[in-house]
Coordinates of C-alpha atoms in Angstrom, one line a residue:
M1 CA 105.6 147.0 109.0
A2 CA 107.8 150.4 109.0
W3 CA 110.1 149.4 112.0
H4 CA 111.3 146.2 110.0
A5 CA 111.5 148.2 106.9
A6 CA 113.8 151.0 108.9
R7 CA 115.8 148.0 110.6
R8 CA 116.7 145.8 106.9
R9 CA 117.7 149.1 105.3
A10 CA 119.8 150.0 107.8
T11 CA 121.6 146.9 108.3
E12 CA 122.0 146.4 104.6
R13 CA 124.0 150.0 104.9
R14 CA 126.7 148.4 107.3
R15 CA 126.9 145.3 106.1
S16 CA 129.9 146.5 104.1
I17 CA 131.9 145.9 107.7
G18 CA 131.2 142.4 107.6
L19 CA 129.0 140.5 110.3
V20 CA 127.1 143.3 112.3
T21 CA 123.6 143.4 114.4
A22 CA 120.9 145.4 113.4
P23 CA 121.1 148.6 114.6
R24 CA 119.3 149.6 117.8
H25 CA 116.5 152.6 119.0
A26 CA 118.1 155.5 120.4
S27 CA 115.5 155.2 123.0
D28 CA 116.5 152.1 123.8
E29 CA 120.2 152.6 124.2
A30 CA 119.5 156.0 126.1
R31 CA 117.4 154.0 128.4
F32 CA 119.8 151.3 129.0
R33 CA 122.2 152.9 129.6
A34 CA 120.8 155.8 132.3
A35 CA 119.4 152.4 134.0
G36 CA 122.6 151.2 134.8
W37 CA 122.3 148.3 132.5
W38 CA 124.5 149.3 129.4
R39 CA 128.6 149.9 130.1
D40 CA 131.3 149.9 127.9
D41 CA 131.5 146.4 129.5
T42 CA 134.0 143.8 126.9
L43 CA 135.4 140.4 127.6
A44 CA 138.5 141.4 126.9
G45 CA 138.5 144.1 129.3
W46 CA 137.3 142.1 132.5
V47 CA 139.7 139.6 131.6
E48 CA 142.9 142.1 131.3
R49 CA 141.2 143.4 134.9
H50 CA 141.6 140.1 136.6
A51 CA 145.0 140.2 135.0
T52 CA 146.0 142.8 136.0
V53 CA 144.2 143.2 139.9
A54 CA 144.5 139.5 141.2
P55 CA 147.2 137.9 138.2
R56 CA 147.0 134.6 140.0
S57 CA 143.6 134.3 140.5
V58 CA 142.4 131.2 139.1
A59 CA 140.5 131.6 135.7
V60 CA 140.3 127.8 134.5
L61 CA 140.6 124.5 136.2
F62 CA 140.8 121.4 134.4
A63 CA 142.3 117.7 134.9
G64 CA 144.7 117.8 136.9
S65 CA 145.8 121.5 136.1
A66 CA 145.3 125.2 136.5
V67 CA 145.5 128.6 134.6
S68 CA 145.6 131.6 136.1
Y69 CA 144.2 134.8 134.4
A70 CA 147.5 136.2 134.1
E71 CA 148.5 133.4 131.8
L72 CA 144.8 133.3 130.1
W73 CA 145.3 137.1 129.3
S74 CA 148.8 136.1 127.7
K75 CA 147.3 133.4 126.2
A76 CA 144.8 134.9 124.5
R77 CA 147.0 137.9 123.5
R78 CA 149.5 135.7 121.7
L79 CA 146.5 133.9 119.9
A80 CA 145.1 137.3 118.7
A81 CA 147.9 137.9 117.2
A82 CA 148.6 134.9 115.5
F83 CA 144.4 135.8 113.9
R84 CA 145.8 139.4 113.0
K85 CA 148.9 138.2 110.9
L86 CA 146.0 135.7 109.0
G87 CA 144.0 139.0 108.4
I88 CA 141.4 138.7 110.8
R89 CA 139.7 141.8 111.7
R90 CA 136.5 143.8 112.2
G91 CA 133.5 141.7 111.5
D92 CA 134.8 139.0 110.8
V93 CA 133.5 135.4 111.2
V94 CA 136.0 132.6 113.4
A95 CA 133.7 129.5 113.7
A96 CA 135.0 126.9 116.6
Q97 CA 133.9 123.1 117.0
L98 CA 135.3 122.6 120.2
S99 CA 134.2 120.7 123.4
N100 CA 134.6 122.6 126.9
S101 CA 138.3 123.3 126.7
L102 CA 140.9 126.0 127.2
E103 CA 141.3 126.2 123.4
F104 CA 137.8 127.1 123.4
L105 CA 137.8 129.9 125.9
L106 CA 140.9 131.4 124.5
G107 CA 139.3 131.3 120.8
Y108 CA 136.4 133.1 122.3
L109 CA 139.0 135.8 124.1
A110 CA 141.1 136.0 120.9
C111 CA 138.1 136.9 118.2
G112 CA 137.6 139.6 120.7
L113 CA 140.6 141.2 120.8
C114 CA 140.6 141.5 116.8
R115 CA 136.9 142.9 117.1
A116 CA 135.6 139.5 115.6
V117 CA 133.1 137.2 116.0
Y118 CA 133.1 133.7 117.2
Q119 CA 130.6 131.4 115.8
T120 CA 129.9 128.4 117.6
I121 CA 129.5 125.2 116.3
H122 CA 128.2 121.8 118.3
M123 CA 130.3 118.9 118.6
P124 CA 127.9 116.7 117.1
Y125 CA 127.5 118.5 114.2
R126 CA 128.9 116.7 110.7
A127 CA 128.8 118.4 107.0
A128 CA 125.2 118.4 106.0
D129 CA 124.4 120.5 109.2
V130 CA 127.6 122.8 109.4
A131 CA 127.9 123.2 105.8
P132 CA 125.1 125.9 105.5
M133 CA 126.1 127.8 108.6
L134 CA 129.4 128.5 107.5
A135 CA 128.0 129.3 103.9
H136 CA 125.2 131.5 106.3
S137 CA 127.9 133.1 108.7
G138 CA 130.5 133.7 105.7
A139 CA 133.4 132.2 108.0
R140 CA 137.0 133.2 107.8
A141 CA 138.5 130.9 109.6
V142 CA 137.7 127.4 111.7
I143 CA 139.1 125.7 114.7
A144 CA 138.1 122.1 114.9
P145 CA 139.7 119.4 117.1
A146 CA 142.3 116.9 114.8
S147 CA 140.2 113.7 115.7
T148 CA 138.0 113.0 118.5
K149 CA 136.5 109.1 118.9
D150 CA 135.1 108.5 115.7
F151 CA 135.9 111.3 113.1
S152 CA 138.1 113.9 112.3
P153 CA 136.5 117.6 112.5
A154 CA 139.4 119.4 111.0
A155 CA 139.6 117.5 108.2
M156 CA 135.7 117.3 107.6
M157 CA 135.9 121.7 108.1
L158 CA 138.7 121.2 104.8
G159 CA 136.6 119.2 102.8
L160 CA 134.2 122.3 103.2
R161 CA 136.4 125.5 102.3
A162 CA 135.4 124.9 98.6
P163 CA 136.3 126.9 95.5
G164 CA 134.5 130.6 96.2
S165 CA 133.9 129.7 99.7
A166 CA 135.2 132.4 102.5
L167 CA 136.5 129.9 104.8
E168 CA 140.3 130.6 104.1
H169 CA 141.8 128.9 106.8
V170 CA 141.4 126.0 109.0
V171 CA 142.7 125.7 112.8
A172 CA 143.2 122.3 113.8
V173 CA 143.5 121.4 117.7
G174 CA 146.3 118.4 118.5
A175 CA 147.8 115.8 116.2
P176 CA 148.8 118.1 113.0
V177 CA 145.6 117.6 109.7
A178 CA 147.7 117.8 106.5
G179 CA 146.3 121.6 104.9
A180 CA 145.5 122.9 108.8
L181 CA 147.1 125.5 110.6
D182 CA 148.5 124.3 113.8
F183 CA 146.6 125.7 116.7
E184 CA 149.2 125.2 119.2
A185 CA 151.9 126.2 117.0
L186 CA 149.6 129.8 116.7
A187 CA 149.3 129.7 120.4
D188 CA 153.2 130.6 120.8
T189 CA 152.6 134.1 118.4
E190 CA 154.6 136.6 120.1
D191 CA 152.2 139.3 121.6
D192 CA 152.4 141.9 118.9
G193 CA 151.9 144.6 121.6
V194 CA 148.5 145.8 119.6
P195 CA 146.1 147.4 122.2
V196 CA 142.7 146.7 122.8
A197 CA 139.9 148.2 120.8
A198 CA 136.7 146.3 121.3
R199 CA 133.4 148.3 121.7
A200 CA 130.9 147.1 123.4
D201 CA 128.2 147.9 120.7
D202 CA 130.4 145.4 118.8
P203 CA 128.7 141.7 118.0
F204 CA 131.0 139.1 119.9
V205 CA 129.3 136.2 119.1
L206 CA 127.1 134.4 116.6
L207 CA 124.9 131.4 117.7
Y208 CA 122.7 129.2 115.1
T209 CA 119.1 128.2 116.5
S210 CA 119.6 125.3 114.3
G211 CA 122.1 123.9 111.7
T212 CA 120.0 122.0 109.0
T213 CA 117.6 124.3 107.3
S214 CA 117.7 125.7 104.4
A215 CA 117.7 129.1 105.5
P216 CA 119.3 129.3 109.3
K217 CA 118.3 131.9 112.0
G218 CA 122.0 133.2 113.3
V219 CA 121.9 134.9 115.8
P220 CA 124.6 138.1 116.4
I221 CA 124.7 139.4 119.6
E222 CA 126.8 142.3 121.0
Y223 CA 128.6 142.4 124.4
R224 CA 126.2 145.1 125.8
S225 CA 123.6 142.5 125.4
F226 CA 124.8 139.5 127.1
L227 CA 127.1 140.9 129.6
S228 CA 125.2 143.0 130.9
N229 CA 122.7 140.0 131.1
A230 CA 125.7 138.2 133.1
R231 CA 127.2 141.0 135.4
L232 CA 123.9 141.7 136.7
A233 CA 123.0 138.0 137.0
A234 CA 126.3 137.4 138.7
Q235 CA 125.3 140.1 141.3
E236 CA 122.1 138.6 142.4
L237 CA 123.4 135.4 142.3
E238 CA 126.2 136.4 144.4
L239 CA 129.2 135.5 142.3
T240 CA 132.6 136.8 143.8
K241 CA 136.1 135.5 142.5
E242 CA 136.3 132.8 145.1
S243 CA 133.8 131.0 143.0
I244 CA 133.7 128.2 141.0
L245 CA 131.4 127.3 137.8
L246 CA 130.7 123.9 136.5
S247 CA 128.7 124.0 133.4
A248 CA 127.4 120.6 132.3
A249 CA 126.3 122.1 129.1
P250 CA 128.3 122.8 126.1
F251 CA 130.5 126.1 125.8
T252 CA 128.8 126.1 122.4
H253 CA 125.2 126.2 123.6
L254 CA 124.0 129.8 124.8
Y255 CA 123.7 127.9 128.5
G256 CA 127.0 126.8 128.7
L257 CA 128.6 130.4 127.5
F258 CA 126.7 132.2 130.1
T259 CA 128.6 130.4 132.8
V260 CA 131.8 131.8 131.1
N261 CA 130.3 135.1 131.1
L262 CA 128.9 134.7 134.9
A263 CA 132.8 133.8 135.8
F264 CA 135.0 136.4 133.5
S265 CA 132.8 139.1 135.1
T266 CA 133.4 138.4 138.3
G267 CA 137.2 136.7 138.2
A268 CA 135.3 133.9 139.0
A269 CA 137.1 129.8 138.2
V270 CA 135.2 128.2 134.8
A271 CA 136.2 124.4 135.6
L272 CA 136.0 122.4 132.1
L273 CA 133.7 119.3 131.4
P274 CA 134.6 118.4 128.1
A275 CA 131.5 116.1 127.5
F276 CA 128.5 115.2 129.3
S277 CA 128.3 112.2 130.7
P278 CA 126.8 110.9 134.4
P279 CA 130.8 109.3 135.4
A280 CA 132.2 112.4 134.0
W281 CA 129.6 114.6 136.0
A282 CA 130.4 112.9 138.7
D283 CA 134.1 113.0 138.8
A284 CA 134.0 116.8 137.4
L285 CA 132.0 117.6 140.8
D286 CA 134.8 115.0 143.4
A287 CA 137.5 117.1 141.7
F288 CA 136.6 120.8 141.2
R289 CA 134.3 120.8 144.2
P290 CA 132.2 123.7 142.2
T291 CA 130.5 126.3 144.2
G292 CA 127.9 126.8 141.2
L293 CA 127.0 124.1 139.1
F294 CA 125.0 125.1 135.7
T295 CA 122.9 121.8 134.3
A296 CA 119.8 120.4 132.3
P297 CA 116.8 118.4 133.6
A298 CA 118.5 115.4 131.6
H299 CA 121.7 115.6 133.6
V300 CA 120.4 115.4 136.9
A301 CA 117.8 112.5 136.6
A302 CA 120.8 110.5 134.1
S303 CA 122.8 111.2 137.2
R304 CA 120.3 110.1 139.3
E305 CA 119.6 106.9 137.4
A306 CA 122.9 106.0 138.0
G307 CA 123.1 106.2 141.4
L308 CA 125.6 109.3 141.5
L309 CA 123.2 112.4 142.5
T310 CA 124.7 112.1 146.3
R311 CA 124.4 114.4 149.4
E312 CA 128.5 114.2 149.2
R313 CA 128.4 115.2 145.7
L314 CA 126.6 118.2 145.8
A315 CA 128.1 119.6 149.3
S316 CA 130.2 122.0 147.9
L317 CA 127.3 123.4 146.0
R318 CA 125.8 126.7 147.1
F319 CA 123.4 126.5 143.9
I320 CA 122.6 124.1 141.0
M321 CA 121.1 126.2 138.2
I322 CA 119.3 124.3 136.1
S323 CA 117.9 125.2 132.7
G324 CA 117.4 123.6 129.1
S325 CA 113.6 122.5 129.7
V326 CA 111.1 122.2 131.8
C327 CA 112.0 120.5 134.5
P328 CA 109.7 118.3 136.7
P329 CA 109.2 119.6 140.4
E330 CA 109.3 116.1 141.7
L331 CA 113.0 116.1 140.4
A332 CA 113.8 119.4 141.7
A333 CA 112.7 118.5 145.4
E334 CA 114.4 115.1 145.4
T335 CA 117.7 117.4 143.9
Q336 CA 117.1 120.4 147.0
A337 CA 116.6 117.4 149.8
L338 CA 120.1 116.1 149.0
M339 CA 121.3 120.3 149.4
P340 CA 121.1 121.3 152.8
T341 CA 122.9 124.6 152.8
G342 CA 122.8 124.7 149.3
K343 CA 119.6 125.9 146.4
V344 CA 118.2 124.4 143.8
L345 CA 117.3 127.2 141.2
Q346 CA 115.6 127.4 137.6
L347 CA 116.6 129.6 134.4
W348 CA 114.9 129.6 131.5
G349 CA 116.8 131.5 128.0
M350 CA 117.0 131.5 124.2
S351 CA 120.5 132.1 122.2
E352 CA 118.4 135.6 121.7
L353 CA 118.8 136.8 125.1
Q354 CA 121.1 134.5 127.2
A355 CA 119.2 134.2 130.6
G356 CA 115.7 135.8 130.6
T357 CA 114.4 134.8 133.9
F358 CA 115.8 132.8 136.7
T359 CA 115.1 132.6 140.5
R360 CA 117.2 133.8 143.1
P361 CA 119.1 131.7 146.0
H362 CA 116.5 134.4 148.8
E363 CA 113.5 133.1 147.7
P364 CA 111.3 130.7 148.8
A365 CA 111.3 126.8 147.7
D366 CA 107.8 126.6 146.2
V367 CA 109.0 129.5 143.6
R368 CA 112.6 127.8 143.3
L369 CA 111.1 124.4 142.7
S370 CA 108.0 125.0 140.8
S371 CA 109.1 128.1 138.2
V372 CA 111.9 129.3 136.0
G373 CA 111.5 132.5 138.6
R374 CA 111.1 136.2 137.7
A375 CA 112.5 138.1 134.4
S376 CA 116.1 138.9 134.9
T377 CA 117.4 142.1 135.8
G378 CA 116.6 144.8 132.3
T379 CA 114.1 142.4 130.9
E380 CA 110.6 142.8 130.4
L381 CA 108.0 139.8 129.9
R382 CA 104.4 139.2 129.0
V383 CA 102.1 136.7 127.7
V384 CA 99.3 136.9 124.8
D385 CA 96.8 135.1 123.4
A386 CA 96.7 134.2 119.2
D387 CA 95.4 137.9 118.5
N388 CA 99.0 139.0 120.4
V389 CA 96.6 140.6 123.5
P390 CA 98.5 140.4 126.7
L391 CA 97.0 138.1 129.7
P392 CA 96.1 138.7 133.0
A393 CA 97.7 136.5 135.5
G394 CA 97.7 133.1 135.5
A395 CA 96.4 132.7 132.0
V396 CA 98.2 130.3 129.2
G397 CA 100.1 131.6 126.4
E398 CA 102.9 132.7 124.2
L399 CA 105.9 134.2 126.4
Q400 CA 107.1 137.1 124.9
V401 CA 110.0 139.8 126.0
R402 CA 112.0 142.8 125.3
G403 CA 114.9 144.6 126.9
C404 CA 118.1 145.0 127.1
S405 CA 120.0 141.7 126.4
L406 CA 117.5 140.8 123.7
F407 CA 119.5 140.3 120.4
A408 CA 118.6 143.1 117.7
G409 CA 117.6 140.6 115.0
Y410 CA 118.7 137.5 112.5
H411 CA 121.8 137.7 110.3
A412 CA 120.5 138.0 106.7
N413 CA 117.3 136.8 107.2
D414 CA 114.4 139.5 106.6
A415 CA 111.5 136.8 106.7
A416 CA 112.3 135.1 110.2
N417 CA 112.8 139.0 111.5
E418 CA 109.3 139.8 110.1
A419 CA 107.9 136.9 112.2
A420 CA 110.2 136.6 115.7
F421 CA 109.2 140.3 116.5
S422 CA 105.6 141.6 117.1
A423 CA 104.5 145.5 115.6
D424 CA 105.5 147.0 118.8
G425 CA 108.9 145.2 119.1
W426 CA 108.1 142.4 121.4
F427 CA 110.3 138.9 120.6
R428 CA 107.9 136.0 120.2
T429 CA 109.3 132.7 122.1
G430 CA 107.3 130.2 120.7
D431 CA 107.2 129.2 124.2
L432 CA 103.4 128.9 126.3
A433 CA 103.6 130.0 129.7
T434 CA 101.8 131.5 132.5
L435 CA 103.2 134.7 134.7
D436 CA 101.9 134.6 138.3
G437 CA 101.2 137.7 140.2
A438 CA 104.7 138.4 141.8
G439 CA 105.9 138.0 137.8
N440 CA 107.4 134.3 138.2
A441 CA 107.4 132.0 135.1
R442 CA 105.9 128.3 134.5
L443 CA 106.7 126.9 130.9
V444 CA 104.3 124.7 129.8
G445 CA 105.0 124.4 126.7
R446 CA 106.1 124.9 123.2
T447 CA 103.5 126.6 120.6
K448 CA 104.3 124.3 117.6
D449 CA 103.7 121.5 120.2
L450 CA 100.2 121.6 120.7
I451 CA 98.0 118.8 119.4
N452 CA 95.2 119.4 117.3
R453 CA 92.7 116.8 117.1
G454 CA 89.8 117.9 115.6
G455 CA 89.7 121.6 115.9
V456 CA 90.5 120.8 119.8
K457 CA 94.2 122.1 121.0
F458 CA 95.8 120.2 123.5
N459 CA 99.5 120.6 125.2
P460 CA 101.0 116.8 125.8
L461 CA 103.3 118.4 128.9
D462 CA 102.1 117.5 131.2
V463 CA 100.9 113.9 129.7
E464 CA 104.5 113.5 128.7
A465 CA 105.5 114.1 132.9
L466 CA 102.6 111.7 133.9
L467 CA 104.6 108.9 131.3
D468 CA 107.4 109.6 132.6
R469 CA 107.0 108.5 136.3
H470 CA 105.5 105.3 134.7
P471 CA 107.6 102.6 135.9
A472 CA 108.8 100.9 132.5
V473 CA 109.5 104.3 131.1
V474 CA 113.2 106.5 131.1
Q475 CA 111.9 109.7 129.0
S476 CA 108.9 109.9 126.9
A477 CA 107.8 112.9 124.1
I478 CA 104.7 113.0 122.6
V479 CA 104.4 114.1 118.7
P480 CA 101.7 115.3 116.5
M481 CA 100.9 113.1 113.2
P482 CA 99.0 114.0 110.2
D483 CA 95.6 112.1 110.2
P484 CA 93.3 112.5 107.0
V485 CA 90.3 112.8 109.2
L486 CA 91.1 114.9 112.7
G487 CA 94.4 116.6 111.2
E488 CA 95.8 115.6 114.2
R489 CA 96.5 113.0 116.4
A490 CA 99.1 112.1 118.9
C491 CA 101.5 109.6 118.9
C492 CA 103.8 108.7 121.9
F493 CA 108.0 108.1 121.5
A494 CA 109.1 106.4 124.7
V495 CA 112.5 105.0 126.2
L496 CA 112.2 101.8 127.6
R497 CA 114.3 100.9 131.0
P498 CA 115.4 97.6 130.3
G499 CA 114.1 94.5 130.0
A500 CA 110.4 96.7 130.3
A501 CA 107.8 96.5 127.9
L502 CA 105.1 99.1 127.3
T503 CA 101.9 98.6 124.7
L504 CA 99.5 101.2 124.1
A505 CA 97.0 99.9 126.0
D506 CA 99.9 99.7 129.1
I507 CA 100.0 103.6 128.3
H508 CA 96.1 104.4 128.2
G509 CA 95.5 102.6 131.6
W510 CA 98.5 104.4 133.2
L511 CA 96.7 108.0 132.4
E512 CA 92.9 107.0 133.0
R513 CA 94.0 105.6 136.3
H514 CA 95.4 109.0 136.4
G515 CA 92.7 110.8 135.6
I516 CA 93.7 112.2 131.9
G517 CA 90.8 112.6 129.7
K518 CA 91.0 110.6 126.3
L519 CA 91.4 113.6 124.6
Q520 CA 94.7 113.7 125.1
W521 CA 95.5 109.8 125.0
P522 CA 98.0 109.2 122.9
E523 CA 97.2 106.9 119.2
R524 CA 99.9 105.3 118.6
I525 CA 103.4 104.6 120.2
E526 CA 106.8 104.2 119.2
I527 CA 109.8 102.5 120.9
V528 CA 113.0 103.7 120.8
D529 CA 116.7 103.3 122.1
A530 CA 117.4 106.7 122.7
M531 CA 115.6 110.3 122.2
P532 CA 117.4 112.8 119.8
L533 CA 118.6 115.3 121.9
T534 CA 119.8 119.0 121.6
P535 CA 123.4 119.8 123.2
T536 CA 121.4 120.5 126.6
R537 CA 119.6 117.0 126.3
K538 CA 116.0 118.4 125.3
I539 CA 114.3 116.5 122.9
I540 CA 114.3 117.6 119.1
K541 CA 110.6 116.6 118.7
G542 CA 111.3 117.5 114.9
E543 CA 113.0 114.7 114.2
L544 CA 110.7 112.5 116.2
V545 CA 107.9 113.8 113.6
R546 CA 110.3 113.7 110.5
S547 CA 110.5 109.8 111.5
L548 CA 107.2 109.4 111.7
A549 CA 106.9 109.9 107.7
A550 CA 108.9 106.5 107.1
A551 CA 107.6 104.6 110.0
A552 CA 105.1 101.5 108.8
V553 CA 102.4 101.4 111.3
D554 CA 98.9 98.8 111.7
G555 CA 96.4 101.5 111.4
A556 CA 93.8 99.9 112.9
S557 CA 95.5 99.2 116.8
G558 CA 98.0 102.5 116.3
E559 CA 101.0 99.8 117.2
R560 CA 104.3 99.9 114.9
R561 CA 104.8 96.3 113.4

C-alpha cells in the first residue's frame, strides 16, 4: 500500500499550518487543469466579481427582504476583519451550527477571506454529537444561534469549551448569551482593507459524514474540487444570473451547500428556507418563485401527502433536482406530470465529491425519471464486484468514482483512508448500482444494507418500495437483525397512516400478491411513530438496527410485544 503510505507522510509534513488536505498526484493536477476543470476559482473571487460587475443583482432572498451582491460582499469583508482580530488564520477551523440563513452565508464567505476552513454542523445535533467533531477538527471558533425552539446551541457550545481544547470563541446569533461573542457586533467591524489571499488549493470546508462515532470521518475540501464541480454543473443546468435557487436541504449538508456554490458561480440568487416542513416549503415556493428547486424524495412525498404539491406552485420552476436517497419512479413521474414546462432531474452525490452524477434537462423522460444520470464533468464511474473487478453494463456491484471533484482523503483518519480507496486510487462509495450502456447510473441500495440470510444475500430496496405503496404505510425500512441460526433475518420498521393497522401477516400477504419470494419477506415488524432521518430526510438505518437490541419481541410470531 505504498500509495496510502506516501499520502500519510506528505500530510504529516503539512499539518504545521493547520487543517490541510492530503496531497494530490502531480499527473492528476496537470490533467485536471489541462482539461479546463480546475481553475483558480475561490468563493471570494466569485462574489467579488459579481459585486463589481453587477452590484445590484440579488444574491440572497429571505422573508420580505433581499441582499445584493455588493451588500453581501461588504458584509462578508467586515465579518472577515472581525475574524482576523480574533486571530483566525490560514488553516484554522471555524464551525457553524446554523440554519439556512444570511449568517450562515456570511460565515462561509468570511472564513474564505481569512483562508480558514468552515466546518458545518447539522442543526439537530446535540452535545454528544458535536463534541467529538469539534475535538477532531480542532475548531478555534464556533457560530451558533442564541436559541431555537427547544434549546440554546450557543450555550451548548460554551459548555464544550473545556480547558485544553482548541475552542476559544463562541459566537451567538440573536439574543446575547453570557460568555459568547455577538455575531451582529462582529459583522459591524470596520473593513480592514486586507486583500483577498485565498487560493484554489486551500481547504475551505470541512464536512462530517457522522457526528457520533469515536473515529469521526471529516471530509476537508479544496476550492478547486467543489467549485469546479459547481461551475461545470451550472453550465449543464443552464443557470444564469437571473436564476433563483431554493434548497429544501440544509446548507450544513453537501447538497444544500451545492446550491450555494451553483448560485455564486453564476451570480444567481439564493432563496432561503431556514428549515423544511411541508407548509414552509410551500410558502417559500409561493413567495420566491424559484427557477430551480433542490429537494429530496421525502420532501416531495411529504408535501404531496399534505396536498401542497400543485401545478400552480411548481409553475415557476425550470427544474426540480431530487437527491438524498433513491427516488421512486412513480413519485418522479407524478411530479413531472405537474410540470408541463419544467423538468424533474435527479442527482447522486456524497460529502466526498459533491455532485457525482445527475440527469440533464435535455435528456429524455425515461432517463430523468428512473436514473441518477451520467457522471458529472470530470468524474469517472465504474461498478465492481466483491473482488474489485469491473463489471459490464447492467450488472449490480459497488459504485466507485474518481475525478476532479473527489476529495483527497479524510482528515486525521488513516484507517478510514485505507478502507475508502482501492489500490488503484478509486473511491469506494458503498453504494450498489448499475450502469447502462450510456453511463447512466441506477442506485439499488447500500452494500452495508444487504441482508445475509443463511449465506444468501438480498437487497431490501425493492421490497421497501413495494411496502411504501401499501395502503396502511407512510414509510418503511428493512434492516438486518442478528439470528443465531441463519446469521441475519429481515426486520421491517414501518410508519403507518393515522388510524391504520399492520401485522406481519398483512406484509406477507401484500408481498406474496406482488410476486416477492419468501426469502425476502421480513420476519419481524416494528411499528414506529417516525423514522430517524438525516438532514436530507434519508432513513438512518444504523439507528434502527441499534434499537433492535433493546426491543422485546415474541420470538415465535415476530410481532412486537
